[in-house]
Protein backbone atom coordinates (compact mmCIF):
# COMPACT_ATOMS: atom_id res chain seq x y z
CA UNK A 1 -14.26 -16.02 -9.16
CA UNK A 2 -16.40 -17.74 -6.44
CA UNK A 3 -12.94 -18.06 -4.34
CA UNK A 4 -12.39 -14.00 -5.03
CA UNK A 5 -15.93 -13.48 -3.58
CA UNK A 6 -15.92 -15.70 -0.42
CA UNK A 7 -12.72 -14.23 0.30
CA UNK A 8 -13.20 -10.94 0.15
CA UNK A 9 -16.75 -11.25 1.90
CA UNK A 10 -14.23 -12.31 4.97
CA UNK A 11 -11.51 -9.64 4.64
CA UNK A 12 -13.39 -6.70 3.52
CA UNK A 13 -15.31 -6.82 7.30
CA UNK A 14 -11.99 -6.85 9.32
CA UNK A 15 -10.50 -4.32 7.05
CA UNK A 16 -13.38 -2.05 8.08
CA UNK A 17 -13.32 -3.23 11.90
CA UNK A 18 -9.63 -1.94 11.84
CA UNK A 19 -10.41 1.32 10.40
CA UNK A 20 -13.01 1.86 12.90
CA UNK A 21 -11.52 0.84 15.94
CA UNK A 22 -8.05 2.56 14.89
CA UNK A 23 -5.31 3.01 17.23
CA UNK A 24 -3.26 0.06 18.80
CA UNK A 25 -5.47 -2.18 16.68
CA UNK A 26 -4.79 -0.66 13.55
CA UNK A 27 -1.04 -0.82 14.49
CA UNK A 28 -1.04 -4.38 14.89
CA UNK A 29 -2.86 -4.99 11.72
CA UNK A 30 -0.36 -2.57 10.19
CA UNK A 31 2.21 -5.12 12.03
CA UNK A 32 1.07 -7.91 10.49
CA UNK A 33 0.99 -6.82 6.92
CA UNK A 34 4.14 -5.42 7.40
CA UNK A 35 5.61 -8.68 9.33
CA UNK A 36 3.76 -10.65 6.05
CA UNK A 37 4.78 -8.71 2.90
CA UNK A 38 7.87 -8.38 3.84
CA UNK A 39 7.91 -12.25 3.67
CA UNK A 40 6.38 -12.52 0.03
CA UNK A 41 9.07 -10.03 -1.06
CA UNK A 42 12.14 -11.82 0.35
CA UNK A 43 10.62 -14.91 -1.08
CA UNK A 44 10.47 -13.40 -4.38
CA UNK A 45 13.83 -12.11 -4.53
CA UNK A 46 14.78 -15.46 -3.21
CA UNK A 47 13.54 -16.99 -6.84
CA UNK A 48 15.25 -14.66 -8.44
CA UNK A 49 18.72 -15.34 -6.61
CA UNK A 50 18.74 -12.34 -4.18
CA UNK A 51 19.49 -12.67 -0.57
CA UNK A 52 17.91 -9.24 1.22
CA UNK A 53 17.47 -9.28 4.59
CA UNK A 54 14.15 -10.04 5.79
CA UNK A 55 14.66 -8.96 9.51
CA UNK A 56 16.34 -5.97 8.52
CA UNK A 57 13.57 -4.88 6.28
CA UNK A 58 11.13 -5.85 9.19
CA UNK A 59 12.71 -4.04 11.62
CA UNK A 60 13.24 -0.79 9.69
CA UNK A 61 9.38 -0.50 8.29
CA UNK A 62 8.27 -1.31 12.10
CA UNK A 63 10.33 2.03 13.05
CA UNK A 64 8.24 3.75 10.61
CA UNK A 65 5.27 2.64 11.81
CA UNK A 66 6.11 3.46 15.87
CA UNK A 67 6.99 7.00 14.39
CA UNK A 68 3.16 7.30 13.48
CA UNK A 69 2.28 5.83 16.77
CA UNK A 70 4.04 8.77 18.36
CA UNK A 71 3.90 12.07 16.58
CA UNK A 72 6.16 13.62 18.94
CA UNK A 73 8.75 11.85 18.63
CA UNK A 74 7.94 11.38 14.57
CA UNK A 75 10.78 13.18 13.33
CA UNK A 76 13.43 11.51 15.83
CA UNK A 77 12.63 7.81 14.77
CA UNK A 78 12.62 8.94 11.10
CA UNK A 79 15.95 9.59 11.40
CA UNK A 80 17.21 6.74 13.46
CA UNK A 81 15.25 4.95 10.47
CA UNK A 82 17.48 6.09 8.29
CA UNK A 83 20.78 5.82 10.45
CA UNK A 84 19.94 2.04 10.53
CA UNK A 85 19.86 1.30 7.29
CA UNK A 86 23.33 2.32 6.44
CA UNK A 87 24.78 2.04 9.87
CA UNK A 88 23.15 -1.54 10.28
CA UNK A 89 22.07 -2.77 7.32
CA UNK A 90 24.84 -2.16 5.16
CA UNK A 91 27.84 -3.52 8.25
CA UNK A 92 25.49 -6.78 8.47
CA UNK A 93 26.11 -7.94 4.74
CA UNK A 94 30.50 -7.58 5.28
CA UNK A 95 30.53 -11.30 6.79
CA UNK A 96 28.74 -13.05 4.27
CA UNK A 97 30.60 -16.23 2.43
CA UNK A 98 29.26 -14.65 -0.90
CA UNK A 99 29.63 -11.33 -1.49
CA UNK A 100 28.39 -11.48 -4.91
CA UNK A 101 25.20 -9.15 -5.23
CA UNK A 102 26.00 -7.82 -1.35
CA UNK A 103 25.36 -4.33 -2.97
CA UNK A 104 21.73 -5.16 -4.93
CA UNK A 105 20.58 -7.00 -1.56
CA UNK A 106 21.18 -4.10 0.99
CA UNK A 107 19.56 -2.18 -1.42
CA UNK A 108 16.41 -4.45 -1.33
CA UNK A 109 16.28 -4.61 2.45
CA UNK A 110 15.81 -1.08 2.47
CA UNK A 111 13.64 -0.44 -0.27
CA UNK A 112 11.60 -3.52 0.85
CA UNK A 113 10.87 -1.35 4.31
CA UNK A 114 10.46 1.77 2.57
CA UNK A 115 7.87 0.20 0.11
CA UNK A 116 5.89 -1.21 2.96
CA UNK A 117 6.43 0.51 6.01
CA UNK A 118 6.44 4.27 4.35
CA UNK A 119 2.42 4.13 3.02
CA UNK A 120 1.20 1.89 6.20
CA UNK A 121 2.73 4.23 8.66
CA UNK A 122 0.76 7.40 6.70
CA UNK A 123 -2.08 5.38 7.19
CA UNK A 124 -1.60 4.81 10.77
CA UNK A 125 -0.62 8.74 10.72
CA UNK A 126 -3.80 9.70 9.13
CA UNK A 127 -6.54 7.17 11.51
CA UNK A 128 -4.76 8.23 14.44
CA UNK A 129 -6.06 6.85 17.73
CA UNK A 130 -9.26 9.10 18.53
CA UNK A 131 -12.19 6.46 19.12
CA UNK A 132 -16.00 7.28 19.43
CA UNK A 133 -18.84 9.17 17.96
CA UNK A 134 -18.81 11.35 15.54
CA UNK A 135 -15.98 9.29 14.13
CA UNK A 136 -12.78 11.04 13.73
CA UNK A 137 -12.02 13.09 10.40
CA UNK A 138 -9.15 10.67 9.43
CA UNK A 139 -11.55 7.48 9.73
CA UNK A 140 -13.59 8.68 6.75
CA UNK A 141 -10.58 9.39 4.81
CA UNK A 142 -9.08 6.01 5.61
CA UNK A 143 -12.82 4.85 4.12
CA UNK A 144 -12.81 7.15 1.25
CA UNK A 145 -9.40 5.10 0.38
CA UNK A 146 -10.46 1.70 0.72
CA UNK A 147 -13.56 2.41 -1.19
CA UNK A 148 -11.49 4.40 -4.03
CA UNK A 149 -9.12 1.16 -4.00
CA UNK A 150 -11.39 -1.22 -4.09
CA UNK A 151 -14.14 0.42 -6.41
CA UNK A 152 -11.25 0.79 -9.28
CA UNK A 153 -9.67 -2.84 -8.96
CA UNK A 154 -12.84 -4.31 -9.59
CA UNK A 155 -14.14 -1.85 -12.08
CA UNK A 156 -11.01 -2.19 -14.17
CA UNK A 157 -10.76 -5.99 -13.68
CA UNK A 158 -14.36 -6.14 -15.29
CA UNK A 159 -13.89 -3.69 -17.36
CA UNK A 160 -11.31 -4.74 -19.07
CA UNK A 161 -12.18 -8.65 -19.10
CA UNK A 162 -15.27 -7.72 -20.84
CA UNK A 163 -13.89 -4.84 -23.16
CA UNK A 164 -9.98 -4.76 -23.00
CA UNK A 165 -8.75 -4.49 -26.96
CA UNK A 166 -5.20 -2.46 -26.25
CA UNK A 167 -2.45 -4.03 -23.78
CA UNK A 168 -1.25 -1.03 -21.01
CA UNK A 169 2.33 -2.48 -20.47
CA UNK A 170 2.60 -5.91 -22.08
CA UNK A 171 6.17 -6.73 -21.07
CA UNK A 172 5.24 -5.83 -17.43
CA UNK A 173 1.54 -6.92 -16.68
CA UNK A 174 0.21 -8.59 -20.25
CA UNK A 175 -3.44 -9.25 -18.65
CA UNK A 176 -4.02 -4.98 -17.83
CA UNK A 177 -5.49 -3.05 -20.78
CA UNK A 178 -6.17 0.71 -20.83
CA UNK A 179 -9.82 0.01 -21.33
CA UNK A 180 -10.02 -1.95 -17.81
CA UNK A 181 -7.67 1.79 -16.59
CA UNK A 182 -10.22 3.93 -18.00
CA UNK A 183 -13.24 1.82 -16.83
CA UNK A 184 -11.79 1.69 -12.98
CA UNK A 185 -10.72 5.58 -13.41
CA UNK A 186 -14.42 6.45 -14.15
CA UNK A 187 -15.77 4.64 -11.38
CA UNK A 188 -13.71 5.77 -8.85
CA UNK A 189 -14.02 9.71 -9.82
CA UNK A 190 -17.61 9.09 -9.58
CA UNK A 191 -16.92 7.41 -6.16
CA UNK A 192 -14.54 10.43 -5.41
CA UNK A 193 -17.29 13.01 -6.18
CA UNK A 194 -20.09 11.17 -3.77
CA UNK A 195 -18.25 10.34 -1.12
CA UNK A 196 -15.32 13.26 -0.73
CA UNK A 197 -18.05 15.91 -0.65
CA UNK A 198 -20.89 14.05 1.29
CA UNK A 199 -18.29 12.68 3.76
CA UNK A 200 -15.51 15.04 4.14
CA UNK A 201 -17.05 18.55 2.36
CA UNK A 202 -14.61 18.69 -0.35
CA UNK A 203 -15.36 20.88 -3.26
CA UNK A 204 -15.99 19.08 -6.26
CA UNK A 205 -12.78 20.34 -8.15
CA UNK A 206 -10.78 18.63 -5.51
CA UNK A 207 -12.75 15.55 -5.36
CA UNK A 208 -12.64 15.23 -9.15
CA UNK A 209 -8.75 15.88 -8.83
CA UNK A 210 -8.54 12.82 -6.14
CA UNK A 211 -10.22 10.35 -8.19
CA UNK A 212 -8.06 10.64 -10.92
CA UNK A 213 -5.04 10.75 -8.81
CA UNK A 214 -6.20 7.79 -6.73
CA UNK A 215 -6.69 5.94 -10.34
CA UNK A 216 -3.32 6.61 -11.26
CA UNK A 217 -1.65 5.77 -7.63
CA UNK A 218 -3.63 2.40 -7.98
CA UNK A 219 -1.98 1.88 -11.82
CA UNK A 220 1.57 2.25 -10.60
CA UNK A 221 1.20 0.68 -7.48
CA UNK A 222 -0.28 -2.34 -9.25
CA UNK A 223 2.51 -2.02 -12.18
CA UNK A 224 4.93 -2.00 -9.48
CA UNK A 225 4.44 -4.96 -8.27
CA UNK A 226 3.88 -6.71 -11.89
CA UNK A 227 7.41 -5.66 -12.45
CA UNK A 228 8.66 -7.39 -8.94
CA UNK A 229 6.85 -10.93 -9.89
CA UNK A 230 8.23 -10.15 -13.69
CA UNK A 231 11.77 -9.45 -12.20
CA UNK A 232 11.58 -12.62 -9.73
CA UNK A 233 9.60 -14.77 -12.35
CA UNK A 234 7.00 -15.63 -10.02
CA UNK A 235 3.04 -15.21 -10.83
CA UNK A 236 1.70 -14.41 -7.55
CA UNK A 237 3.97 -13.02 -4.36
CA UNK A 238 1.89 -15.78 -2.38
CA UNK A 239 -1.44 -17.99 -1.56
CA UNK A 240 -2.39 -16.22 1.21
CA UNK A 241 -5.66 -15.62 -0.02
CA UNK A 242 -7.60 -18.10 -2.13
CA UNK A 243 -8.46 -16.74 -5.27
CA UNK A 244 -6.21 -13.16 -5.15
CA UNK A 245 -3.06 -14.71 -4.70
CA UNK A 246 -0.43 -13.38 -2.12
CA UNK A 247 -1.40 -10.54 0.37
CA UNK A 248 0.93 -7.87 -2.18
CA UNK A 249 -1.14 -8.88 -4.65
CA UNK A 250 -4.26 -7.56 -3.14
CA UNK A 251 -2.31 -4.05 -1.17
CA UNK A 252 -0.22 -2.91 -4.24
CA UNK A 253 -2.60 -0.55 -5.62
CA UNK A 254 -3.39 0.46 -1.73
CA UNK A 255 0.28 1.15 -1.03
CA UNK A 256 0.72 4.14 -3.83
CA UNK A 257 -2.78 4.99 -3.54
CA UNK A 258 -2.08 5.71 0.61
CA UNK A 259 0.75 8.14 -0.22
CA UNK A 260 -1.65 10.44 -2.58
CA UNK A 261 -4.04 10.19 -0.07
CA UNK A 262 -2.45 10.84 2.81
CA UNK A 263 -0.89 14.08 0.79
CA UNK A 264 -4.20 15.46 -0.71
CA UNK A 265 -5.55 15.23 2.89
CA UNK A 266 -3.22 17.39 4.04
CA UNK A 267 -3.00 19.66 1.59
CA UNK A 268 -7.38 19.69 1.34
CA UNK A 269 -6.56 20.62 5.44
CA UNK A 270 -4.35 23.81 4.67
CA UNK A 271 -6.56 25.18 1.79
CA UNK A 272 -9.14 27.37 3.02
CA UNK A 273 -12.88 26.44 3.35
């Protein structure tokens, strides 16, 4: 526990830094987590006797990131995106020695990029690049994320250490328990209706709506990535940070949470005020 603490008394800072200064920065950082997951997944998959390719994987979720960078040009490098990973992806597995599970790894690569590269380019998408005071609309919502995230991980962690009776999905994650869901649900729809009408004026319908949607993003994405570490037979993607594990193992939740986020935000946009 003392390890969890320290290190997320270090992280939590520079995750906010990012979010604030945006832009370029927030690319990079986008880069790197990118560049770094895509790691603990090949690794994984490498337990488990699959060979995906990492640079592959790497090089398609960085196109979805530059398309974020570059609205204009969003749709075009979407669709190169795509091109590449049949038109490259699948042509680079024909010389392998083995072809034994050629199909399941091209498969992988692109997933791998999709899984990553998809939710941190929304992200990216949604911060944009505007810098300076008042802070752009898209930096709250980027804080109204992390906040949401971070409020039901440790609310459900808690929750259901102290309380958990009645296992959520024991063949996939045997430690989660819909008590800790339910106790990490009600914090963050509290969170949801503070912060989503004091910070961004939504009406507290919608806000109500986000927090449970947010809760259940955060349940799959964390699911999700139980099943990858149950598939590869691994308990943690890495030790990248003391005390959490691998970097996946503190973003999961993030990653499906982004995509309903990045959605609502849109949609909250288009409906009239």
């Amino acid at each position: 526990m003392a390890l969890r603490v320290l290190t997320a008394v270090v992280a939590i800072p520079i995750v906010l830094l990012v979010v604030w200064l945006g832009g370029w920065v927030a690319f990079a950082a986008a880069l790197f987590v990118l560049a770094w997951g895509s790691y603990e997944l090949h690794q994984m998959m490498a337990h488990s006797g699959s060979r995906p390719l990492l640079w592959v994987s790497f090089g398609l979720g960085t196109l979805l990131l530059i398309s974020a960078m570059f609205p204009q040009w969003r749709l075009l490098l979407l669709e190169i995106s795509l091109g590449a990973a049949l038109l490259v992806a699948f042509p680079l597995l024909f010389w392998r020695e083995r072809l034994d599970g050629s199909l399941v790894d091209w498969a992988l690569t692109v997933v791998f990029a999709l899984y990553l590269g998809w939710p941190l380019s929304l992200l990216l998408l949604l911060r944009g690049s505007q810098f300076g005071w008042p802070p752009p609309r898209g930096l709250w919502w980027l804080l109204l994320l992390f906040a949401a995230v971070w409020t039901f991980d440790s609310a459900a962690f808690f929750t259901g250490h102290f309380l958990g009776r009645h296992k959520l999905a024991p063949q996939i994650s045997p430690g989660k328990t819909w008590e800790g869901v339910f106790g990490g649900l009600l914090c963050t729809v509290i969170l949801c209706l503070w912060l989503a009408g004091s910070l961004l004026q939504v009406p507290w319908y919608l806000a109500l709506i986000l927090g449970l949607a947010l809760s259940l993003a955060a349940t799959l994405g964390d699911l999700a990535e139980s099943l990858m570490k149950r598939q590869a037979q691994v308990k943690d993607s890495g030790q990248l940070m003391p005390g959490h594990g691998g970097l996946l193992d503190r973003i999961d939740s993030l990653l499906f949470a982004a995509v309903v986020l990045y959605f609502f935000s849109q949609l909250a946009l288009a409906l009239p005020h």
